[in-house]
mmCIF file of C-alpha atoms and ligand atoms in Angstrom:
data_model
loop_
_atom_site.group_PDB
_atom_site.id
_atom_site.type_symbol
_atom_site.label_atom_id
_atom_site.label_comp_id
_atom_site.label_asym_id
_atom_site.label_seq_id
_atom_site.Cartn_x
_atom_site.Cartn_y
_atom_site.Cartn_z
ATOM 1 C CA MET C 188 387.583 304.511 242.834
ATOM 2 C CA HIS C 189 390.395 302.549 242.429
ATOM 3 C CA VAL C 190 390.821 299.663 245.238
ATOM 4 C CA LEU C 191 394.047 297.268 245.040
ATOM 5 C CA ILE C 192 393.848 294.433 247.096
ATOM 6 C CA LEU C 193 397.441 292.510 247.904
ATOM 7 C CA GLY C 194 396.155 288.604 247.696
ATOM 8 C CA GLY C 195 397.190 285.038 247.460
ATOM 9 C CA THR C 196 395.471 284.064 250.347
ATOM 10 C CA THR C 197 391.377 283.110 250.740
ATOM 11 C CA GLU C 198 390.516 286.054 252.452
ATOM 12 C CA ALA C 199 391.660 287.793 249.394
ATOM 13 C CA ARG C 200 389.670 286.074 246.798
ATOM 14 C CA ARG C 201 387.089 286.446 249.151
ATOM 15 C CA LEU C 202 386.578 289.731 249.014
ATOM 16 C CA ALA C 203 387.360 290.139 245.861
ATOM 17 C CA GLU C 204 383.864 288.184 245.976
ATOM 18 C CA ILE C 205 382.106 290.262 247.617
ATOM 19 C CA LEU C 206 382.869 293.156 245.772
ATOM 20 C CA ALA C 207 381.989 291.299 242.201
ATOM 21 C CA ALA C 208 379.025 290.298 243.156
ATOM 22 C CA GLU C 209 377.298 293.584 243.548
ATOM 23 C CA PRO C 210 379.119 296.122 240.980
ATOM 24 C CA ARG C 211 379.205 299.877 241.695
ATOM 25 C CA PRO C 212 379.442 302.103 238.833
ATOM 26 C CA GLY C 213 383.121 303.855 238.707
ATOM 27 C CA LEU C 214 384.560 301.501 241.068
ATOM 28 C CA SER C 215 387.365 298.878 239.554
ATOM 29 C CA VAL C 216 389.073 296.323 241.909
ATOM 30 C CA MET C 217 392.535 294.769 241.252
ATOM 31 C CA ASN C 218 393.819 291.709 242.959
ATOM 32 C CA SER C 219 397.580 290.970 242.822
ATOM 33 C CA LEU C 220 399.314 288.134 243.526
ATOM 34 C CA ALA C 221 403.632 287.360 243.592
ATOM 35 C CA GLY C 222 403.505 284.424 241.305
ATOM 36 C CA ARG C 223 404.427 282.251 243.897
ATOM 37 C CA VAL C 224 402.413 279.470 242.720
ATOM 38 C CA ALA C 225 401.890 277.954 239.347
ATOM 39 C CA ALA C 226 398.316 277.896 238.542
ATOM 40 C CA PRO C 227 396.371 279.711 241.205
ATOM 41 C CA ARG C 228 393.093 280.150 242.385
ATOM 42 C CA LEU C 229 392.496 283.261 241.156
ATOM 43 C CA PRO C 230 389.781 285.818 242.379
ATOM 44 C CA PRO C 231 386.892 286.934 240.556
ATOM 45 C CA GLY C 232 388.246 290.344 238.104
ATOM 46 C CA GLU C 233 391.098 291.583 236.988
ATOM 47 C CA VAL C 234 394.412 290.008 238.246
ATOM 48 C CA ARG C 235 398.446 291.299 237.660
ATOM 49 C CA VAL C 236 400.992 289.194 239.259
ATOM 50 C CA GLY C 237 404.444 289.788 239.983
ATOM 51 C CA GLY C 238 406.642 291.790 242.509
ATOM 52 C CA PHE C 239 405.677 295.798 242.439
ATOM 53 C CA GLY C 240 409.653 297.092 242.849
ATOM 54 C CA GLY C 241 409.628 297.245 246.982
ATOM 55 C CA ALA C 242 407.940 300.221 248.876
ATOM 56 C CA GLU C 243 409.033 302.418 246.397
ATOM 57 C CA GLY C 244 407.243 300.857 243.412
ATOM 58 C CA LEU C 245 403.696 300.225 244.992
ATOM 59 C CA ALA C 246 403.821 303.839 246.165
ATOM 60 C CA ARG C 247 404.231 304.495 242.341
ATOM 61 C CA TRP C 248 401.473 302.116 240.998
ATOM 62 C CA LEU C 249 399.390 304.102 243.628
ATOM 63 C CA CYS C 250 399.480 307.110 242.610
ATOM 64 C CA GLU C 251 399.780 306.045 238.637
ATOM 65 C CA HIS C 252 396.814 304.061 238.710
ATOM 66 C CA GLU C 253 394.960 306.357 241.203
ATOM 67 C CA VAL C 254 394.556 304.170 243.850
ATOM 68 C CA GLY C 255 391.541 305.352 246.233
ATOM 69 C CA ALA C 256 392.207 302.390 248.532
ATOM 70 C CA LEU C 257 394.543 299.513 249.712
ATOM 71 C CA ILE C 258 393.870 295.930 250.947
ATOM 72 C CA ASP C 259 396.485 294.417 252.392
ATOM 73 C CA ALA C 260 395.295 290.843 252.241
ATOM 74 C CA THR C 261 397.946 288.740 251.760
ATOM 75 C CA HIS C 262 399.010 285.740 254.303
ATOM 76 C CA PRO C 263 400.500 286.853 257.588
ATOM 77 C CA PHE C 264 403.942 284.985 257.090
ATOM 78 C CA ALA C 265 404.348 287.418 253.985
ATOM 79 C CA GLY C 266 406.452 290.059 255.877
ATOM 80 C CA THR C 267 408.071 291.688 253.233
ATOM 81 C CA ILE C 268 405.070 292.747 250.825
ATOM 82 C CA SER C 269 402.914 294.220 253.968
ATOM 83 C CA PHE C 270 406.323 296.768 255.519
ATOM 84 C CA ASN C 271 405.988 297.989 251.928
ATOM 85 C CA ALA C 272 402.420 297.775 252.065
ATOM 86 C CA ALA C 273 402.514 300.348 255.075
ATOM 87 C CA ARG C 274 405.416 302.741 253.310
ATOM 88 C CA ALA C 275 404.136 302.793 250.445
ATOM 89 C CA ALA C 276 400.455 303.702 251.623
ATOM 90 C CA ALA C 277 401.778 306.478 253.978
ATOM 91 C CA THR C 278 404.132 307.437 250.924
ATOM 92 C CA ALA C 279 401.032 307.971 248.200
ATOM 93 C CA HIS C 280 398.893 309.159 250.713
ATOM 94 C CA VAL C 281 396.886 306.114 250.132
ATOM 95 C CA PRO C 282 394.285 304.772 252.906
ATOM 96 C CA LEU C 283 395.326 300.956 253.798
ATOM 97 C CA LEU C 284 393.576 298.444 255.643
ATOM 98 C CA ALA C 285 395.265 294.973 256.615
ATOM 99 C CA LEU C 286 392.927 292.190 256.149
ATOM 100 C CA ARG C 287 394.870 289.329 258.683
ATOM 101 C CA ARG C 288 393.022 286.318 259.630
ATOM 102 C CA PRO C 289 393.285 285.881 263.355
ATOM 103 C CA GLY C 290 395.956 283.040 264.728
ATOM 104 C CA TRP C 291 394.933 279.647 265.959
ATOM 105 C CA VAL C 292 394.934 279.277 269.583
ATOM 106 C CA PRO C 293 395.370 275.690 271.602
ATOM 107 C CA VAL C 294 392.643 274.328 273.067
ATOM 108 C CA GLU C 295 392.699 271.616 275.811
ATOM 109 C CA GLY C 296 394.215 268.156 274.718
ATOM 110 C CA ASP C 297 396.575 270.195 272.129
ATOM 111 C CA VAL C 298 400.921 269.612 272.697
ATOM 112 C CA TRP C 299 401.874 272.333 271.006
ATOM 113 C CA HIS C 300 405.339 273.664 271.230
ATOM 114 C CA GLU C 301 406.608 277.345 270.051
ATOM 115 C CA ALA C 302 408.904 278.473 267.839
ATOM 116 C CA GLY C 303 410.172 281.395 266.676
ATOM 117 C CA SER C 304 411.189 280.072 263.427
ATOM 118 C CA LEU C 305 411.625 277.618 261.101
ATOM 119 C CA GLU C 306 414.936 277.018 262.203
ATOM 120 C CA GLU C 307 413.958 276.713 265.278
ATOM 121 C CA ALA C 308 411.194 274.076 264.505
ATOM 122 C CA ALA C 309 413.594 271.847 263.113
ATOM 123 C CA GLY C 310 415.530 272.361 266.296
ATOM 124 C CA LEU C 311 412.995 270.811 267.872
ATOM 125 C CA LEU C 312 412.358 268.126 266.132
ATOM 126 C CA PRO C 313 414.724 265.088 267.377
ATOM 127 C CA SER C 314 413.335 265.183 270.703
ATOM 128 C CA LEU C 315 409.246 264.865 269.546
ATOM 129 C CA GLY C 316 409.791 261.730 267.223
ATOM 130 C CA ARG C 317 411.300 260.834 263.757
ATOM 131 C CA ARG C 318 408.893 260.963 261.584
ATOM 132 C CA ILE C 319 406.990 264.371 260.494
ATOM 133 C CA PHE C 320 404.278 265.928 258.301
ATOM 134 C CA LEU C 321 405.435 269.276 257.785
ATOM 135 C CA THR C 322 403.070 271.685 256.516
ATOM 136 C CA THR C 323 404.798 274.413 256.247
ATOM 137 C CA GLY C 324 405.192 275.468 252.565
ATOM 138 C CA ARG C 325 408.061 274.922 249.362
ATOM 139 C CA MET C 326 409.336 278.107 250.707
ATOM 140 C CA GLY C 327 412.061 277.705 253.835
ATOM 141 C CA LEU C 328 412.821 273.750 253.428
ATOM 142 C CA ALA C 329 416.048 274.019 254.225
ATOM 143 C CA ALA C 330 415.711 274.891 257.281
ATOM 144 C CA PHE C 331 414.694 270.814 257.743
ATOM 145 C CA ALA C 332 417.716 269.789 254.535
ATOM 146 C CA ALA C 333 420.473 269.518 257.369
ATOM 147 C CA PRO C 334 421.097 265.066 257.429
ATOM 148 C CA SER C 335 419.493 263.586 260.353
ATOM 149 C CA ASP C 336 417.167 260.092 260.646
ATOM 150 C CA LEU C 337 413.853 262.104 260.435
ATOM 151 C CA TRP C 338 412.097 260.937 257.381
ATOM 152 C CA PHE C 339 409.566 264.187 256.293
ATOM 153 C CA LEU C 340 405.734 264.188 254.294
ATOM 154 C CA VAL C 341 405.899 267.346 253.160
ATOM 155 C CA ARG C 342 402.682 268.715 251.827
ATOM 156 C CA SER C 343 402.712 271.938 249.440
ATOM 157 C CA VAL C 344 401.240 273.621 246.888
ATOM 158 C CA ASP C 345 404.012 273.311 243.824
ATOM 159 C CA ALA C 346 406.818 270.714 244.515
ATOM 160 C CA PRO C 347 409.508 271.917 246.568
ATOM 161 C CA GLU C 348 413.158 272.694 245.087
ATOM 162 C CA ALA C 349 416.673 272.041 246.934
ATOM 163 C CA PRO C 350 418.056 272.217 249.149
ATOM 164 C CA ALA C 351 415.251 270.432 251.386
ATOM 165 C CA PRO C 352 415.107 266.971 253.642
ATOM 166 C CA ALA C 353 416.899 263.505 251.975
ATOM 167 C CA ARG C 354 414.939 261.904 253.337
ATOM 168 C CA MET C 355 410.994 262.875 252.387
ATOM 169 C CA GLU C 356 407.968 262.602 250.640
ATOM 170 C CA VAL C 357 406.230 265.034 248.879
ATOM 171 C CA LEU C 358 402.410 264.941 248.692
ATOM 172 C CA LEU C 359 401.362 268.174 246.125
ATOM 173 C CA ASP C 360 397.500 269.349 247.696
ATOM 174 C CA ARG C 361 395.853 272.052 248.609
ATOM 175 C CA GLY C 362 393.249 273.294 250.854
ATOM 176 C CA PRO C 363 390.710 272.987 252.393
ATOM 177 C CA PHE C 364 391.669 269.953 254.443
ATOM 178 C CA THR C 365 389.318 267.655 256.026
ATOM 179 C CA LEU C 366 389.476 266.427 259.767
ATOM 180 C CA HIS C 367 388.419 262.889 258.210
ATOM 181 C CA GLY C 368 391.421 263.487 255.693
ATOM 182 C CA GLU C 369 394.049 264.956 258.274
ATOM 183 C CA ARG C 370 393.375 262.089 260.177
ATOM 184 C CA GLU C 371 393.812 259.424 257.464
ATOM 185 C CA LEU C 372 396.603 261.071 256.411
ATOM 186 C CA LEU C 373 398.237 260.796 259.835
ATOM 187 C CA ARG C 374 397.227 257.347 260.321
ATOM 188 C CA ARG C 375 398.715 256.224 256.826
ATOM 189 C CA HIS C 376 402.029 257.774 257.674
ATOM 190 C CA ARG C 377 402.607 256.464 261.340
ATOM 191 C CA ILE C 378 403.223 260.561 261.766
ATOM 192 C CA ASP C 379 405.166 261.471 265.308
ATOM 193 C CA VAL C 380 404.811 265.297 264.675
ATOM 194 C CA VAL C 381 403.150 267.757 262.958
ATOM 195 C CA VAL C 382 405.101 271.134 261.550
ATOM 196 C CA THR C 383 402.620 274.243 260.705
ATOM 197 C CA LYS C 384 402.877 277.779 260.547
ATOM 198 C CA ASP C 385 400.852 279.573 262.585
ATOM 199 C CA SER C 386 398.412 280.659 259.690
ATOM 200 C CA GLY C 387 394.937 280.637 260.881
ATOM 201 C CA GLY C 388 391.795 280.567 259.031
ATOM 202 C CA ALA C 389 389.257 277.734 258.465
ATOM 203 C CA ALA C 390 391.161 276.000 255.423
ATOM 204 C CA THR C 391 393.912 274.580 256.964
ATOM 205 C CA ALA C 392 393.200 274.216 260.625
ATOM 206 C CA PRO C 393 391.559 270.208 260.750
ATOM 207 C CA LYS C 394 395.447 268.476 260.897
ATOM 208 C CA LEU C 395 395.246 270.356 264.291
ATOM 209 C CA ALA C 396 392.368 269.220 265.196
ATOM 210 C CA ALA C 397 393.449 265.280 264.099
ATOM 211 C CA ALA C 398 396.814 265.917 265.588
ATOM 212 C CA ARG C 399 395.138 266.145 269.683
ATOM 213 C CA GLU C 400 393.052 263.885 268.388
ATOM 214 C CA ALA C 401 395.928 261.181 267.859
ATOM 215 C CA GLY C 402 398.169 262.921 271.270
ATOM 216 C CA LEU C 403 400.104 264.299 268.705
ATOM 217 C CA PRO C 404 402.465 267.242 269.115
ATOM 218 C CA VAL C 405 402.297 269.675 266.393
ATOM 219 C CA VAL C 406 405.206 272.575 266.325
ATOM 220 C CA VAL C 407 403.612 275.689 266.111
ATOM 221 C CA VAL C 408 405.862 278.193 264.161
ATOM 222 C CA ARG C 409 404.942 282.042 265.745
ATOM 223 C CA ARG C 410 403.541 285.182 263.169
ATOM 224 C CA PRO C 411 406.692 287.715 262.292
ATOM 225 C CA PRO C 412 405.958 290.925 262.758
ATOM 226 C CA ALA C 413 403.313 292.744 261.068
ATOM 227 C CA PRO C 414 403.438 296.348 260.629
ATOM 228 C CA THR C 415 401.999 298.786 263.650
ATOM 229 C CA GLY C 416 399.910 301.718 262.811
ATOM 230 C CA VAL C 417 397.454 299.779 259.880
ATOM 231 C CA PRO C 418 394.299 299.355 260.885
ATOM 232 C CA VAL C 419 393.437 295.270 260.590
ATOM 233 C CA VAL C 420 389.975 293.273 260.154
ATOM 234 C CA GLY C 421 389.701 289.067 260.435
ATOM 235 C CA GLU C 422 386.649 288.784 258.343
ATOM 236 C CA PRO C 423 386.428 289.454 254.153
ATOM 237 C CA GLU C 424 383.184 291.114 254.949
ATOM 238 C CA ALA C 425 384.670 293.733 257.174
ATOM 239 C CA ALA C 426 386.998 294.797 254.999
ATOM 240 C CA ALA C 427 384.842 295.477 252.324
ATOM 241 C CA ASP C 428 382.384 297.740 254.857
ATOM 242 C CA TRP C 429 385.504 299.435 255.043
ATOM 243 C CA ILE C 430 386.078 299.625 251.364
ATOM 244 C CA GLY C 431 382.580 301.072 251.003
ATOM 245 C CA GLU C 432 382.782 303.326 254.322
ATOM 246 C CA ARG C 433 386.129 304.871 252.471
ATOM 247 C CA LEU C 434 384.608 305.166 249.446
ATOM 248 C CA HIS C 435 381.197 306.490 250.332
ATOM 249 C CA LEU C 436 379.722 303.050 248.310
ATOM 250 C CA GLY C 437 377.363 302.289 251.169
ATOM 251 C CA THR C 438 378.113 298.662 252.325
ATOM 252 C CA PHE C 439 378.102 295.481 250.049
ATOM 253 C CA PRO C 440 375.916 292.871 250.879
ATOM 254 C CA ASP C 441 377.479 289.390 251.897
ATOM 255 C CA ALA C 442 377.260 287.500 248.725
ATOM 256 C CA GLY C 443 376.776 284.128 250.348
HETATM 257 P P1 NAP U 687 406.977 288.529 251.208
HETATM 258 O O1 NAP U 687 408.076 287.902 251.774
HETATM 259 O O2 NAP U 687 406.242 289.222 251.813
HETATM 260 O O3 NAP U 687 406.930 289.165 249.604
HETATM 261 C C1 NAP U 687 408.018 289.260 248.834
HETATM 262 C C2 NAP U 687 408.154 289.680 247.532
HETATM 263 O O4 NAP U 687 406.748 288.811 246.705
HETATM 264 C C3 NAP U 687 407.532 290.986 247.897
HETATM 265 O O5 NAP U 687 408.593 292.037 247.989
HETATM 266 C C4 NAP U 687 406.926 291.664 246.611
HETATM 267 O O6 NAP U 687 407.715 291.990 245.805
HETATM 268 C C5 NAP U 687 406.166 290.523 246.663
HETATM 269 N N1 NAP U 687 405.006 290.066 246.282
HETATM 270 C C6 NAP U 687 404.360 289.654 248.314
HETATM 271 N N2 NAP U 687 402.874 289.407 247.687
HETATM 272 C C7 NAP U 687 402.771 290.305 246.867
HETATM 273 C C8 NAP U 687 401.655 290.278 245.799
HETATM 274 N N3 NAP U 687 399.988 290.397 246.577
HETATM 275 N N4 NAP U 687 401.183 290.978 244.950
HETATM 276 C C9 NAP U 687 402.317 291.712 243.990
HETATM 277 N N5 NAP U 687 403.763 291.416 244.848
HETATM 278 C C10 NAP U 687 403.888 290.218 246.011
HETATM 279 O O7 NAP U 687 405.826 287.493 250.371
HETATM 280 P P2 NAP U 687 405.568 285.412 250.808
HETATM 281 O O8 NAP U 687 406.066 285.130 251.911
HETATM 282 O O9 NAP U 687 407.120 285.176 249.308
HETATM 283 O O10 NAP U 687 404.095 285.459 249.690
HETATM 284 C C11 NAP U 687 404.031 285.384 248.126
HETATM 285 C C12 NAP U 687 402.610 285.471 248.341
HETATM 286 O O11 NAP U 687 402.086 284.702 248.737
HETATM 287 C C13 NAP U 687 402.223 286.936 249.367
HETATM 288 O O12 NAP U 687 401.323 286.812 248.385
HETATM 289 C C14 NAP U 687 401.210 285.856 250.065
HETATM 290 O O13 NAP U 687 399.814 286.388 250.101
HETATM 291 C C15 NAP U 687 401.099 284.224 249.788
HETATM 292 N N6 NAP U 687 401.458 283.345 250.936
HETATM 293 C C16 NAP U 687 402.277 283.486 251.394
HETATM 294 C C17 NAP U 687 402.388 282.580 252.696
HETATM 295 C C18 NAP U 687 403.518 282.578 253.271
HETATM 296 O O14 NAP U 687 403.678 281.804 253.809
HETATM 297 N N7 NAP U 687 404.878 283.535 252.887
HETATM 298 C C19 NAP U 687 401.271 281.331 252.599
HETATM 299 C C20 NAP U 687 400.210 281.437 251.551
HETATM 300 C C21 NAP U 687 400.563 282.509 250.580
HETATM 301 P P3 NAP U 687 408.448 293.580 245.505
HETATM 302 O O15 NAP U 687 409.138 294.273 245.966
HETATM 303 O O16 NAP U 687 408.552 293.167 243.656
HETATM 304 O O17 NAP U 687 406.842 294.758 245.270
#
């Protein structure tokens, strides 16, 4: 009974923790990371790093390792791997579940501007402010690199590479973040606009509350499409239940 978790998210780690907290005879769990982050936070248990070689490579891997359940717990903006997982699972006849945190929903007081892409987000900025808090990660900074009088505070886990905005300060950090910390950051850097992907989840949500408090606009990049026909759950606990049911292992108690 082999389970493969496509990870790189808080939820994937949490699922691995739940499964590891109560080992079952015959159940082995492999966590897969893309290898984008230099020093990733590792989940418990076995970990492999690096791509599979597209949907075909992943289908081969599933067959060779006799995987009985595949969990796509990748980030909602990791569009390629999710489609690869859907194709590979169909080819290899392996049950697939997507563990995808729900998107954020605006509440009263939010001033959100939705964008369909990073490029569209960049196009909105000149009309919204000059000092930008950019939290969309180090990949895709090229969209904000055109010469302009905008200044960027770029927060990312690893240092960004060119092309990137000419006028920027880099803040290397990773969540979870606090409301107090985000409030201070916006104030200290005299931020006019926050830019974020609709990543969802609690770990990076405090920037939205801090922007709301300060009356700042937030440019929210909409999620890319996800494969259809794949069952989706929003919580790691529900994914553990699905695995327990699929592999006839019973339920996994919440690891706390
Ligand atoms: P992507 O565009 O969907 O995937 C590009 C390629 O990277 C895939 O085709 C696959 O290579 C490989 N890959 C992606 N996730 C993998 C995994 N978990 N295990 C093994 N190979 C993987 O993904 P991305 O946006 O570059 O994100 C890469 C990873 O970072 C994801 O695992 C995601 O969970 C995590 N992440 C992404 C974001 C984001 O904003 N995109 C944010 C936080 C975390 P092959 O085709 O060779 O198999």
